[in-house]
mmCIF file of C-alpha atoms in Angstrom:
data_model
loop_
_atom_site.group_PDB
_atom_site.id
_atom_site.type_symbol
_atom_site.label_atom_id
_atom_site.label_comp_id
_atom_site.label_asym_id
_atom_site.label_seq_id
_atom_site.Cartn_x
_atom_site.Cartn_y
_atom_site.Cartn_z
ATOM 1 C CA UNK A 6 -28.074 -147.647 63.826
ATOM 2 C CA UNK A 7 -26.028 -149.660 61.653
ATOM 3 C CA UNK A 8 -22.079 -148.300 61.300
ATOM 4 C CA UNK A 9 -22.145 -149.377 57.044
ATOM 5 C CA UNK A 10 -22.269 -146.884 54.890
ATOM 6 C CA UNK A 11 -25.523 -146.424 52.416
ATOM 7 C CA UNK A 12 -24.658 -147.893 49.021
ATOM 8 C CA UNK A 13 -24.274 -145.842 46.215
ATOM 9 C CA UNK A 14 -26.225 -146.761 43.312
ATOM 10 C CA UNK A 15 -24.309 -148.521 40.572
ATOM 11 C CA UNK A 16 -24.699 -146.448 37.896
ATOM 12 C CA UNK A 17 -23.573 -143.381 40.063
ATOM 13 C CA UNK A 18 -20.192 -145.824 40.566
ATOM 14 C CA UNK A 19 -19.992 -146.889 36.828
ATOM 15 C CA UNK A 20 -20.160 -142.714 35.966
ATOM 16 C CA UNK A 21 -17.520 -142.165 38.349
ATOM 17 C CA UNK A 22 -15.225 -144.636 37.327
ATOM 18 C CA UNK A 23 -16.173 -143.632 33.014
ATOM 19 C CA UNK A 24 -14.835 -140.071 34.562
ATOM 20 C CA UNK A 25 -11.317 -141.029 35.684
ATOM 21 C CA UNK A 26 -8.658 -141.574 33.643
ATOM 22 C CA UNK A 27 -6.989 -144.919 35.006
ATOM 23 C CA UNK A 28 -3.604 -143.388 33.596
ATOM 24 C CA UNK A 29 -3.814 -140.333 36.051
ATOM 25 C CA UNK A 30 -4.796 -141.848 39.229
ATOM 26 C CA UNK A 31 -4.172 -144.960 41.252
ATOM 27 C CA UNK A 32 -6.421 -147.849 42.234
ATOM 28 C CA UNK A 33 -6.254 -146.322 45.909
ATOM 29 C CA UNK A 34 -7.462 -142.687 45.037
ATOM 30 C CA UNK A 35 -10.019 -144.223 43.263
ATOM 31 C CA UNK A 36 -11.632 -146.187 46.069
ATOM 32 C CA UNK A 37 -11.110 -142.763 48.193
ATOM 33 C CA UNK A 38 -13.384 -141.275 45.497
ATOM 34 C CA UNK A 39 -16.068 -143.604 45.653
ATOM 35 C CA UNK A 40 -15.922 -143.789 49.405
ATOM 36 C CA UNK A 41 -16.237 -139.748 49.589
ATOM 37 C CA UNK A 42 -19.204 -139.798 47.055
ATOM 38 C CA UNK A 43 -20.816 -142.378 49.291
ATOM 39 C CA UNK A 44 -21.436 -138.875 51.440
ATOM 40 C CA UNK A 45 -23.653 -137.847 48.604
ATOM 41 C CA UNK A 46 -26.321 -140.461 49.738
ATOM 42 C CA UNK A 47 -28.928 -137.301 50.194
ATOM 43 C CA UNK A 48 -28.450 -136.467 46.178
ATOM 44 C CA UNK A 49 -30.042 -139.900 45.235
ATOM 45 C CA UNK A 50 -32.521 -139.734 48.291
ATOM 46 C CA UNK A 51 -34.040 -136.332 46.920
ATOM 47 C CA UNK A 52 -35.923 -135.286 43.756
ATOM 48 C CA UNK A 53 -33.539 -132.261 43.280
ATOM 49 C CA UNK A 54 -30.062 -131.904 44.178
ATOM 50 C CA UNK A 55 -28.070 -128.400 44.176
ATOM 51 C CA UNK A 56 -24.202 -128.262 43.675
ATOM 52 C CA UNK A 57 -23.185 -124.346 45.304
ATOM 53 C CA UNK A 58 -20.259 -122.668 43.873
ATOM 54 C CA UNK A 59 -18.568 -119.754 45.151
ATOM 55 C CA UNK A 60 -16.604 -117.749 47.225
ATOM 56 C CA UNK A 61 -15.088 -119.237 50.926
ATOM 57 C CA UNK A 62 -14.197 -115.988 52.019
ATOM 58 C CA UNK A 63 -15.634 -115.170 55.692
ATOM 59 C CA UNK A 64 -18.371 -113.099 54.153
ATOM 60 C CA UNK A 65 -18.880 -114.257 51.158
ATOM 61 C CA UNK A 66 -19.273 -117.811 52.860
ATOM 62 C CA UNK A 67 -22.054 -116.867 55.216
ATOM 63 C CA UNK A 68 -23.889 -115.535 51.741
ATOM 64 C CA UNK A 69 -23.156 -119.460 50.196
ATOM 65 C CA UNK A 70 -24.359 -120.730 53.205
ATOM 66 C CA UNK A 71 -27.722 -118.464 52.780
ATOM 67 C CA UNK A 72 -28.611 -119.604 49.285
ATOM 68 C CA UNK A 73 -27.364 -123.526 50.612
ATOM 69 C CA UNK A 74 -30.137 -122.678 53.796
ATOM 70 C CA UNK A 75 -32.986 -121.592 51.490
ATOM 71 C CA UNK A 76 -32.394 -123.922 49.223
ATOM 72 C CA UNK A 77 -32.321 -126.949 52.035
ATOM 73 C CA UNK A 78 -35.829 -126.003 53.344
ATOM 74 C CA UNK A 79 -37.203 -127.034 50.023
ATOM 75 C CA UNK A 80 -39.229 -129.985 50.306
ATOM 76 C CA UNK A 81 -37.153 -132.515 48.336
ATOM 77 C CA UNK A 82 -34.084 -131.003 47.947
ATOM 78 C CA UNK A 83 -30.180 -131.285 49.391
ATOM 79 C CA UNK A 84 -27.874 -127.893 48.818
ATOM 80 C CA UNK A 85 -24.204 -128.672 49.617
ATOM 81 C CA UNK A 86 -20.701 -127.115 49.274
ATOM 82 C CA UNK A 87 -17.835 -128.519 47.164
ATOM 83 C CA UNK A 88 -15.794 -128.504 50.946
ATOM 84 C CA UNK A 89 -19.107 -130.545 52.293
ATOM 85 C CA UNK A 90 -17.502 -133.874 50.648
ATOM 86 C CA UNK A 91 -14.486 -135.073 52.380
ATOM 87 C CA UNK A 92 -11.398 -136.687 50.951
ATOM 88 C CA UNK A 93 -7.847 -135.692 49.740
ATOM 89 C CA UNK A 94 -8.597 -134.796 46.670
ATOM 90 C CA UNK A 95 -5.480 -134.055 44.582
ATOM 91 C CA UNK A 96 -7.501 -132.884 41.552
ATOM 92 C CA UNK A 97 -10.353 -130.449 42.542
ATOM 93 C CA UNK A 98 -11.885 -130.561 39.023
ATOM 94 C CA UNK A 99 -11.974 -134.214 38.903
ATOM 95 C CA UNK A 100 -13.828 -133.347 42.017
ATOM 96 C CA UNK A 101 -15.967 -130.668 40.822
ATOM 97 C CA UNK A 102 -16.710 -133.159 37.233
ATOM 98 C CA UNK A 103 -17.620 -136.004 39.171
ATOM 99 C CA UNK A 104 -19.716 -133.982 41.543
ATOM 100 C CA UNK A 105 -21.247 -131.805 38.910
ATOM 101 C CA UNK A 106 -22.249 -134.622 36.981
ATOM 102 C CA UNK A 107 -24.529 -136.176 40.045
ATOM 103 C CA UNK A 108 -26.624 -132.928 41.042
ATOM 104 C CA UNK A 109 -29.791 -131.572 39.187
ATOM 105 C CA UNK A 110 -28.341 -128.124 39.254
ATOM 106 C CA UNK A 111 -24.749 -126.273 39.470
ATOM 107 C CA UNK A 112 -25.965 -122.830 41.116
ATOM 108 C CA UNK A 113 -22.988 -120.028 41.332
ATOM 109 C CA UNK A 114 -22.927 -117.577 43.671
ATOM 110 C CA UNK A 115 -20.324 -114.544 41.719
ATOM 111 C CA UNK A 116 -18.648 -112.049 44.261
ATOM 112 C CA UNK A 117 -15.814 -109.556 42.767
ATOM 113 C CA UNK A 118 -13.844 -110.782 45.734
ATOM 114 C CA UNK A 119 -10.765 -112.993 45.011
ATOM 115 C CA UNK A 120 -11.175 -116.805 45.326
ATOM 116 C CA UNK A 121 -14.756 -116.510 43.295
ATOM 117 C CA UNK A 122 -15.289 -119.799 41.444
ATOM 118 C CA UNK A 123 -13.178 -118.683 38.121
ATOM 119 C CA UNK A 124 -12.144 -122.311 37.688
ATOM 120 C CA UNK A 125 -15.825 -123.653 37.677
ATOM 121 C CA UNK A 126 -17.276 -120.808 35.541
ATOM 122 C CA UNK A 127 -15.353 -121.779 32.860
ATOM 123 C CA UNK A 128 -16.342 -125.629 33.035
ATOM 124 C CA UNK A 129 -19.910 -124.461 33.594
ATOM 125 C CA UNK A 130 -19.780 -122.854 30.190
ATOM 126 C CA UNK A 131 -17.609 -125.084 28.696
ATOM 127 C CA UNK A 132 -19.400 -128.451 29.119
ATOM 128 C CA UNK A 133 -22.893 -128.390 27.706
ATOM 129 C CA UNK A 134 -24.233 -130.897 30.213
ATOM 130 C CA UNK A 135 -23.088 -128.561 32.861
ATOM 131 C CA UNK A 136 -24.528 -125.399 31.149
ATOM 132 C CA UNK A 137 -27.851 -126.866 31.069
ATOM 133 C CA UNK A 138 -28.350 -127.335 34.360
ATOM 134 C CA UNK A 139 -26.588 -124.326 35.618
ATOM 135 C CA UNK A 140 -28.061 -121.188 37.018
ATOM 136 C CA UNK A 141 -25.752 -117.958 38.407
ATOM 137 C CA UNK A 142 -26.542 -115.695 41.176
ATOM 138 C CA UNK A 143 -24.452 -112.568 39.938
ATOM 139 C CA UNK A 144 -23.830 -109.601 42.724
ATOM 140 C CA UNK A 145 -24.661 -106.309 41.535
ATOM 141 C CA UNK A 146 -22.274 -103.592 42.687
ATOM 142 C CA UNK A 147 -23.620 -99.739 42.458
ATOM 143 C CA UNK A 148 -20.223 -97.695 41.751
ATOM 144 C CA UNK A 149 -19.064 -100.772 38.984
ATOM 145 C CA UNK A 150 -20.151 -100.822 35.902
ATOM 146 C CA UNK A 151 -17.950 -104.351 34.964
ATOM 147 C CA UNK A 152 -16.546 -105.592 38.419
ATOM 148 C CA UNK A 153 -15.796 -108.917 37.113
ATOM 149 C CA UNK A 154 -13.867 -108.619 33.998
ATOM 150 C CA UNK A 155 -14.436 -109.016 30.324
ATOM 151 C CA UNK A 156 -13.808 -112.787 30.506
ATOM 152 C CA UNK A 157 -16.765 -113.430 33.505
ATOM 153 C CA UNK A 158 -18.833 -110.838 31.667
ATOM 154 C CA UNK A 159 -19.294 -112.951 28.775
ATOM 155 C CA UNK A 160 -20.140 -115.786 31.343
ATOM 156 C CA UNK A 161 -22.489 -114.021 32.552
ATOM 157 C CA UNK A 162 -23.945 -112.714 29.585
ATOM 158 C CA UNK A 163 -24.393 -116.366 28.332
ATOM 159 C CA UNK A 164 -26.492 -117.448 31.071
ATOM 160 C CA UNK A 165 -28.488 -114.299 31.208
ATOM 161 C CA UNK A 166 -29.260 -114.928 27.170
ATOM 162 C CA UNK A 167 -30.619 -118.544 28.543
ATOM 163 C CA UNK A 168 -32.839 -116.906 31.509
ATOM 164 C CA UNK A 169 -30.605 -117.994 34.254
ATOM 165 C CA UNK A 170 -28.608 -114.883 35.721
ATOM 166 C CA UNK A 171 -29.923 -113.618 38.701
ATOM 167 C CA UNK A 172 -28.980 -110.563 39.840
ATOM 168 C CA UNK A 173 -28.856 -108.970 43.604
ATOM 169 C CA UNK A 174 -26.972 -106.511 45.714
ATOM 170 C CA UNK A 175 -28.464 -107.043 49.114
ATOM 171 C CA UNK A 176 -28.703 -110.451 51.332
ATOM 172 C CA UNK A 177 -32.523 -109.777 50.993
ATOM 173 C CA UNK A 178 -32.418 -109.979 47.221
ATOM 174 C CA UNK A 179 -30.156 -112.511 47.285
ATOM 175 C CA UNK A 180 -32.376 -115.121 49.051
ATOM 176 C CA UNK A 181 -35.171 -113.962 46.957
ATOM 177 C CA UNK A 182 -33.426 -114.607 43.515
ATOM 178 C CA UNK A 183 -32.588 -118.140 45.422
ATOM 179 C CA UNK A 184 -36.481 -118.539 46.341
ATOM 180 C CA UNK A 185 -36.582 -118.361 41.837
ATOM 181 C CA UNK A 186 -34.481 -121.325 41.304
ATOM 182 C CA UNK A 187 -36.097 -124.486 40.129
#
């Protein structure tokens, strides 16, 4: 087994470099970039490719992992983390932008619980390339009516106008709403 890593494919380099702004970051963090993406090999080796967002809490991490699982035993698919690709990153959305604009979909995974993927939500609504390839797995909760807040309620509502708001409370639903993903 050879010790060199796979090559990324040149247009995947040329969109990462288009995304940085050579004002804001140094030759060096560049080249740690590209050498991190390199561990995205599986994204250009598959037909579909799934970016999961979401909460890193103990719990709520064990559900991410679930949907990443389910998503994994597809034939022709790779499910992966934002934490899954290494680096010291100083920006985490120049992370998330180069990232997001590899996969086939950006799938959310919305707990109430603090740490949720605010950040993301936003750029997944606020970037139409991202928005059309984005789906959100929304927890229900049965004594809330809005657990989230006005602001991720109209997030939500956005994506459920475009068919792509899934809704569970239980682990069980949740890795059936997963099995409706394209």
């Amino acid at each position: 087994m050879s010790d060199e890593e796979p090559p990324v494919p040149e247009e995947v380099l040329t969109s990462a470099k288009d995304q940085l702004d050579d004002e804001e970051i140094s030759l060096a963090d560049n080249e740690e970039i590209l050498h991190a993406l390199s561990e995205l090999t599986p994204v250009y080796e598959n037909e579909r490719s799934y970016f999961v967002l979401g909460n890193y809490d103990r719990e709520p991490i064990r559900r991410l992992n679930l949907v990443i699982d389910r998503l994994n035993r597809r034939q022709d698919a790779y499910a992966f983390r934002m934490v899954d690709i290494r680096g010291e990153w100083d920006n985490s959305i120049q992370k998330f932008c180069l990232i997001g604009d590899l996969v086939t979909y950006l799938v959310g995974v919305a707990e109430k619980d603090p740490s949720d993927f605010l950040v993301e939500q936003g750029l997944l609504v606020g970037t139409t390339e991202f928005f059309a390839k984005s789906h959100v797995l929304k927890r229900e909760y049965e004594d809330e009516e809005h657990p989230f807040g006005w602001m991720q309620d109209g997030v939500f509502e956005l994506f459920d106008q475009e068919g792509r708001l899934y809704r569970w409370q239980t682990e069980e639903e949740l890795v059936d709403v997963t099995e409706e993903l394209p």
